[in-house]
Amino acid sequence: MRIAYVCSDPGVPVFGRKGASVHVQAVITALLRRGAEVHLICARTSGEAPPELAGVQVHQITRARHSDPGEREAACQRADTEVIDILDRLHEAGPLDLVYERYSLWGRSASLWSRAAGLPHLLEVNAPLVSEQALHRVLVDRAGAEAVAASAMSATTAALCVSDQVADWARGFAADPTRVHTVANGVDTTRITPAPTDETPTFTVGFVGTLKPWHGVPTLLDALALMLADDPSYRLLLVGEGPQREALQQQADRLGITDQVELTGALDPAAIPAQLHRMHVAVAPYPAGEDFYFSPLKLYEYLAAGLPTVASMVGNLPDLLGQGRLGVLVEPEEPRKLADAITALRHDPARRRQLGDAGRQEVVAQHDWSAVVDRALSFAWRS
């Protein structure tokens, strides 16, 4: 099978360390494992391909670098049209069987080209990008972005959204809402496995992810301070980088817990399993909010690593954790309750093992990327 994977978003370095980068690499790896020939069309690579993607042929479009938001938006739309010529050349060299696209704010060429060519096109939608861009960044041409979303959602064979909340948003743009489906994220359960033995001497609470406000790490720091007040042997391992790093370091200084907090900075995806193995409990302390639409990769990684997990009771997280069967749920932005949940797990090794085993079994059975990609591909040739 010959597949063109399209990611025209210049904010996603496809071979980089961001969560979106990890997502792209995971899906392409799963396609390669199925024996597909994958051509990657993208705006930004950020270095060489990781070894598992060495067989992927890369075709780059122009990367918009303008500092002016309006000029950047126009440049992104021009760059997206370059996808058409690349798809034409690939299809002439040997018929493509499928175009798989990661939805980007200004990307519609691949879906329109596929419809004209009579080829199946899958549009993976990871976030309500129009709303997200307007809320967290700058969006000059909102009407234009909405027109692009309507065009892409209507031309695609199937829009595959990572959560029901994202699917609801996508249906607002699709000419045929029945073509919008939910396919949650996954994890590579062969790459991320439980630690061989629990020989780490210090009880370590862990977090993996970008250090941004909507991940709730300040609540985790407050919880750590409460735990350390009763027992100075806790440690916190923050795996990731982001714009909140300095603020978090300042918060740790104010709380007097700097020596108990380790920040690793950005790491390659290949280095994440070893960091997970250093943790005894993993945490997803998302804040409260009605706009929680994520399908957090970190949670799947925690479960794949066999880690007992504590997560906020927001969005779809209770469902993802089996209403508490696979992890402990706590009210968001409540440091005392988060601290109590972690402390209870520390003093109950049997409960930690039970949660870790149950989570691992669940993701192996339901959420390995191979199964997720199979589920996605099943929508490509439906009438």
Coordinates of C-alpha atoms in Angstrom, one line a residue:
M1 CA 0.0 0.0 0.0
R2 CA 1.3 3.4 -1.0
I3 CA 0.3 6.1 1.5
A4 CA 1.0 9.9 1.5
Y5 CA 1.0 11.3 5.0
V6 CA 0.5 15.1 5.0
C7 CA 1.3 17.5 7.8
S8 CA 1.4 21.0 6.5
D9 CA 1.5 22.7 9.9
P10 CA 4.8 24.6 10.3
G11 CA 4.3 24.3 14.1
V12 CA 4.8 20.6 14.0
P13 CA 8.4 19.5 13.5
V14 CA 7.6 15.9 12.5
F15 CA 10.9 14.5 13.7
G16 CA 11.0 16.6 16.9
R17 CA 10.2 16.2 20.6
K18 CA 6.7 17.9 20.9
G19 CA 3.7 15.8 21.6
A20 CA 2.4 16.4 18.1
S21 CA 5.8 15.2 16.7
V22 CA 5.6 12.0 18.8
H23 CA 2.0 11.5 17.5
V24 CA 3.1 11.8 13.8
Q25 CA 6.0 9.5 14.4
A26 CA 3.8 6.9 16.1
V27 CA 1.2 6.8 13.4
I28 CA 3.8 6.5 10.6
T29 CA 5.6 3.8 12.5
A30 CA 2.4 1.8 12.7
L31 CA 1.8 2.3 9.0
L32 CA 5.3 1.1 8.2
R33 CA 4.8 -2.0 10.4
R34 CA 1.8 -2.9 8.3
G35 CA 4.1 -2.9 5.3
A36 CA 3.0 0.4 3.8
E37 CA 5.3 2.6 1.7
V38 CA 4.9 6.0 3.3
H39 CA 5.7 9.4 1.7
L40 CA 5.7 12.2 4.3
I41 CA 4.7 15.6 3.0
C42 CA 5.5 18.2 5.7
A43 CA 6.5 21.8 6.3
R44 CA 9.1 21.1 9.0
T45 CA 11.3 18.2 10.0
S46 CA 13.6 19.4 12.8
G47 CA 16.5 17.2 12.0
E48 CA 17.0 13.7 10.8
A49 CA 14.4 11.0 10.9
P50 CA 14.6 8.6 13.9
P51 CA 15.9 5.1 13.0
E52 CA 12.4 3.5 12.9
L53 CA 11.4 6.1 10.2
A54 CA 14.5 5.7 8.1
G55 CA 12.5 4.2 5.2
V56 CA 10.1 7.1 4.9
Q57 CA 10.6 9.4 1.9
V58 CA 10.2 13.1 2.9
H59 CA 8.8 15.8 0.6
Q60 CA 9.0 19.3 2.1
I61 CA 6.8 22.3 1.3
T62 CA 7.8 25.8 2.2
R63 CA 7.8 26.6 5.9
A64 CA 6.2 29.9 6.7
R65 CA 8.5 31.9 9.0
H66 CA 6.8 35.3 8.9
S67 CA 6.7 37.2 12.3
D68 CA 3.6 39.2 11.2
P69 CA 0.5 37.0 12.0
G70 CA -1.4 38.0 9.0
E71 CA 1.5 37.5 6.6
R72 CA 2.2 34.1 8.3
E73 CA -1.4 33.0 7.7
A74 CA -1.2 33.9 4.0
A75 CA 2.1 32.2 3.7
C76 CA 0.8 29.0 5.3
Q77 CA -2.1 28.9 2.8
R78 CA 0.3 29.4 -0.2
A79 CA 2.6 26.6 1.2
D80 CA -0.4 24.3 1.5
T81 CA -1.1 24.5 -2.2
E82 CA 2.4 23.0 -2.8
V83 CA 1.0 19.7 -1.6
I84 CA -1.0 19.4 -4.8
D85 CA 2.1 19.2 -7.1
I86 CA 3.8 16.7 -4.8
L87 CA 0.7 14.5 -4.7
D88 CA 0.5 14.7 -8.5
R89 CA 4.1 13.6 -8.9
L90 CA 3.7 10.8 -6.4
H91 CA 0.5 9.5 -8.0
E92 CA 2.1 9.6 -11.5
A93 CA 5.1 7.7 -10.3
G94 CA 3.0 4.9 -8.9
P95 CA -0.7 5.0 -7.8
L96 CA -1.3 6.1 -4.3
D97 CA -3.8 4.1 -2.3
L98 CA -4.5 6.6 0.5
V99 CA -3.9 10.1 1.7
Y100 CA -3.7 10.4 5.5
E101 CA -3.6 14.0 6.7
R102 CA -3.0 15.5 10.1
Y103 CA -5.5 18.5 10.2
S104 CA -3.7 21.9 10.2
L105 CA -5.2 25.3 10.5
W106 CA -4.6 26.2 6.8
G107 CA -4.6 22.7 5.2
R108 CA -7.2 21.8 2.7
S109 CA -5.3 21.0 -0.5
A110 CA -4.8 17.3 0.3
S111 CA -8.5 16.6 1.0
L112 CA -9.6 18.4 -2.2
W113 CA -6.9 16.7 -4.3
S114 CA -8.0 13.3 -3.0
R115 CA -11.6 13.9 -3.7
A116 CA -10.8 15.0 -7.3
A117 CA -8.5 11.9 -7.7
G118 CA -11.1 9.5 -6.3
L119 CA -8.8 8.4 -3.5
P120 CA -9.7 7.8 0.1
H121 CA -8.6 10.5 2.4
L122 CA -8.4 10.4 6.2
L123 CA -8.3 13.6 8.2
E124 CA -7.0 13.2 11.7
V125 CA -8.3 16.0 13.9
N126 CA -6.4 16.5 17.2
A127 CA -7.8 19.8 18.4
P128 CA -10.3 22.5 17.5
L129 CA -7.5 24.5 15.9
V130 CA -9.6 27.5 14.9
S131 CA -10.8 28.0 18.5
E132 CA -7.4 27.1 20.0
Q133 CA -5.5 29.5 17.7
A134 CA -7.9 32.4 18.5
L135 CA -7.8 31.7 22.3
H136 CA -4.2 31.0 22.9
R137 CA -2.3 32.7 20.1
V138 CA -3.3 35.1 17.3
L139 CA -5.8 34.5 14.6
V140 CA -6.2 37.4 12.1
D141 CA -8.4 35.7 9.5
R142 CA -10.8 33.7 11.6
A143 CA -13.4 33.5 8.8
G144 CA -10.7 32.2 6.4
A145 CA -9.6 29.5 8.9
E146 CA -13.3 28.4 9.4
A147 CA -13.7 28.2 5.6
V148 CA -10.6 26.0 5.4
A149 CA -11.9 23.8 8.2
A150 CA -15.3 23.5 6.4
S151 CA -13.6 22.6 3.1
A152 CA -11.3 20.0 4.6
M153 CA -14.0 18.4 6.9
S154 CA -16.4 18.2 3.9
A155 CA -14.0 16.9 1.3
T156 CA -12.5 14.1 3.4
T157 CA -13.6 10.5 3.4
A158 CA -13.6 10.5 7.1
A159 CA -12.6 12.9 9.9
L160 CA -11.1 11.0 12.8
C161 CA -11.2 13.0 16.0
V162 CA -9.2 12.1 19.1
S163 CA -12.1 12.8 21.5
D164 CA -15.9 13.2 21.4
Q165 CA -15.4 16.9 22.2
V166 CA -13.3 17.4 19.1
A167 CA -15.7 15.4 17.1
D168 CA -18.6 17.7 18.1
W169 CA -16.5 20.7 17.0
A170 CA -15.7 19.1 13.7
R171 CA -19.3 18.2 12.9
G172 CA -20.1 21.9 13.0
F173 CA -18.0 22.3 9.8
A174 CA -18.6 19.0 8.0
A175 CA -21.2 18.9 5.2
D176 CA -21.9 15.3 6.2
P177 CA -21.6 15.0 10.0
T178 CA -21.9 11.2 9.7
R179 CA -18.4 11.1 8.3
V180 CA -17.0 12.4 11.6
H181 CA -15.8 9.8 14.0
T182 CA -13.9 9.5 17.3
V183 CA -10.7 7.5 17.3
A184 CA -8.8 8.1 20.5
N185 CA -5.0 8.2 20.7
G186 CA -2.8 5.3 21.5
V187 CA 0.7 4.2 22.6
D188 CA 3.4 2.0 21.4
T189 CA 3.3 -0.8 23.9
T190 CA 6.4 -2.4 22.6
R191 CA 8.4 0.8 23.1
I192 CA 7.0 1.6 26.5
T193 CA 6.9 -1.3 28.9
P194 CA 7.0 -1.6 32.7
A195 CA 10.3 -1.2 34.5
P196 CA 12.0 -4.6 34.9
T197 CA 12.3 -4.2 38.7
D198 CA 11.4 -1.5 41.2
E199 CA 14.9 -0.8 42.6
T200 CA 14.6 3.0 42.6
P201 CA 15.5 4.0 46.2
T202 CA 13.5 7.3 46.3
F203 CA 9.8 7.5 46.0
T204 CA 9.3 9.5 42.8
V205 CA 6.2 11.2 41.5
G206 CA 6.4 11.9 37.8
F207 CA 4.9 14.0 35.1
V208 CA 5.5 13.9 31.3
G209 CA 4.5 16.7 29.0
T210 CA 4.9 20.2 27.8
L211 CA 5.1 22.7 30.6
K212 CA 2.1 24.8 29.6
P213 CA -0.7 26.3 31.7
W214 CA -3.4 23.8 30.8
H215 CA -1.4 20.8 32.1
G216 CA -1.9 21.9 35.8
V217 CA 1.7 21.4 37.0
P218 CA 1.4 24.3 39.6
T219 CA -1.1 22.2 41.4
L220 CA 1.3 19.3 41.5
L221 CA 4.0 21.5 43.0
D222 CA 1.6 22.6 45.7
A223 CA 0.7 19.0 46.4
L224 CA 4.4 18.0 46.6
A225 CA 5.0 20.8 49.2
L226 CA 2.1 19.3 51.3
M227 CA 3.6 15.8 51.1
L228 CA 7.1 17.0 51.9
A229 CA 5.8 18.7 55.0
D230 CA 4.9 15.2 56.4
D231 CA 7.6 13.2 54.8
P232 CA 10.8 14.7 53.3
S233 CA 11.6 11.6 51.1
Y234 CA 9.3 12.4 48.2
R235 CA 10.8 13.6 44.9
L236 CA 9.1 15.0 41.8
L237 CA 10.4 14.3 38.2
L238 CA 9.1 16.7 35.5
V239 CA 9.9 15.3 32.1
G240 CA 9.5 17.9 29.4
E241 CA 10.0 21.6 28.5
G242 CA 7.8 24.5 27.9
P243 CA 7.0 28.2 28.4
Q244 CA 6.1 27.7 32.1
R245 CA 9.5 26.3 33.1
E246 CA 10.7 29.5 34.7
A247 CA 7.4 30.2 36.5
L248 CA 7.5 26.6 37.9
Q249 CA 11.0 27.0 39.1
Q250 CA 10.0 30.2 40.8
Q251 CA 7.1 28.5 42.4
A252 CA 9.3 25.7 43.7
D253 CA 11.7 28.3 45.1
R254 CA 8.8 30.0 47.0
L255 CA 7.6 26.7 48.3
G256 CA 11.1 25.8 49.4
I257 CA 11.1 22.5 47.5
T258 CA 13.6 23.2 44.7
D259 CA 16.0 20.5 45.8
Q260 CA 13.1 17.9 45.6
V261 CA 12.2 18.8 42.0
E262 CA 14.0 17.6 38.9
L263 CA 13.3 19.1 35.5
T264 CA 14.8 17.1 32.6
G265 CA 14.1 19.5 29.8
A266 CA 13.1 18.4 26.4
L267 CA 14.0 14.8 25.6
D268 CA 13.8 12.6 22.5
P269 CA 10.9 10.2 22.4
A270 CA 13.3 7.3 22.7
A271 CA 14.4 8.6 26.1
I272 CA 11.0 8.7 27.6
P273 CA 10.6 5.0 28.6
A274 CA 13.7 5.2 30.9
Q275 CA 12.3 8.3 32.6
L276 CA 9.0 6.5 33.2
H277 CA 10.9 3.7 34.8
R278 CA 12.2 6.1 37.4
M279 CA 8.7 6.9 38.6
H280 CA 6.6 5.2 41.3
V281 CA 3.4 7.2 40.6
A282 CA 2.5 9.2 37.5
V283 CA 0.3 12.3 37.5
A284 CA -1.9 14.1 35.0
P285 CA -3.1 17.2 37.1
Y286 CA -5.2 18.9 34.5
P287 CA -7.0 22.0 35.8
A288 CA -10.8 22.4 35.7
G289 CA -12.5 23.7 32.6
E290 CA -15.3 23.0 30.2
D291 CA -13.2 23.0 27.1
F292 CA -11.1 19.9 27.9
Y293 CA -10.9 18.1 24.6
F294 CA -7.6 16.3 24.8
S295 CA -6.8 12.6 24.4
P296 CA -3.6 12.8 26.4
L297 CA -0.7 10.8 25.1
K298 CA 0.9 11.0 28.5
L299 CA -1.9 9.0 30.1
Y300 CA -1.5 6.2 27.6
E301 CA 2.2 6.2 28.2
Y302 CA 1.8 6.0 32.0
L303 CA -0.6 3.0 31.6
A304 CA 1.7 1.3 29.1
A305 CA 4.6 1.7 31.6
G306 CA 2.5 -0.1 34.2
L307 CA 2.5 3.0 36.5
P308 CA -0.3 3.7 39.0
T309 CA -1.7 6.9 37.8
V310 CA -3.5 9.9 39.5
A311 CA -5.5 12.2 37.1
S312 CA -7.9 15.0 37.4
M313 CA -11.6 14.3 37.1
V314 CA -12.0 16.4 33.9
G315 CA -13.2 15.8 30.3
N316 CA -13.0 12.2 29.1
L317 CA -10.3 11.2 31.7
P318 CA -12.8 9.3 33.9
D319 CA -13.8 7.2 30.9
L320 CA -10.2 6.7 29.9
L321 CA -9.4 5.5 33.4
G322 CA -12.4 3.2 33.6
Q323 CA -14.1 5.4 36.2
G324 CA -11.3 4.6 38.6
R325 CA -10.6 1.0 37.6
L326 CA -7.4 1.9 35.9
G327 CA -6.3 4.9 37.9
V328 CA -7.1 7.3 40.8
L329 CA -9.3 10.2 39.9
V330 CA -9.2 13.5 42.0
E331 CA -10.9 16.8 41.8
P332 CA -8.9 19.3 39.7
E333 CA -6.9 22.2 41.3
E334 CA -7.2 20.6 44.8
P335 CA -3.6 20.1 46.0
R336 CA -4.6 18.5 49.3
K337 CA -6.7 15.9 47.6
L338 CA -4.0 15.2 45.0
A339 CA -1.4 14.9 47.8
D340 CA -3.6 12.5 49.8
A341 CA -4.2 10.3 46.7
I342 CA -0.5 10.0 46.0
T343 CA 0.3 9.4 49.7
A344 CA -2.3 6.7 49.9
L345 CA -0.8 4.9 46.9
R346 CA 2.7 5.2 48.4
H347 CA 1.5 3.3 51.5
D348 CA -0.3 0.6 49.5
P349 CA 2.1 -1.3 47.2
A350 CA -0.6 -3.9 46.4
R351 CA -2.9 -1.2 45.1
R352 CA -0.1 0.3 43.0
R353 CA 0.6 -3.1 41.5
Q354 CA -3.1 -3.8 40.8
L355 CA -3.6 -0.4 39.1
G356 CA -0.3 -0.8 37.1
D357 CA -1.2 -4.3 35.9
A358 CA -4.8 -3.3 35.0
G359 CA -3.7 -0.2 33.1
R360 CA -1.0 -2.1 31.2
Q361 CA -3.4 -4.9 30.2
E362 CA -6.0 -2.3 29.0
V363 CA -3.7 -0.4 26.7
V364 CA -2.1 -3.5 25.2
A365 CA -5.6 -4.8 24.4
Q366 CA -7.2 -1.6 23.3
H367 CA -4.9 1.3 22.7
D368 CA -1.7 0.1 21.0
W369 CA -1.0 2.2 18.0
S370 CA -1.3 -0.8 15.7
A371 CA -4.9 -1.2 16.8
V372 CA -5.6 2.5 16.7
V373 CA -4.3 2.8 13.1
D374 CA -6.3 -0.4 12.1
R375 CA -9.4 1.3 13.5
A376 CA -8.6 4.5 11.5
L377 CA -7.9 2.7 8.2
S378 CA -11.2 0.9 8.5
F379 CA -12.9 4.2 7.7
A380 CA -11.0 4.7 4.5
W381 CA -13.0 2.4 2.2
R382 CA -16.4 2.6 3.8
S383 CA -19.1 3.6 1.4

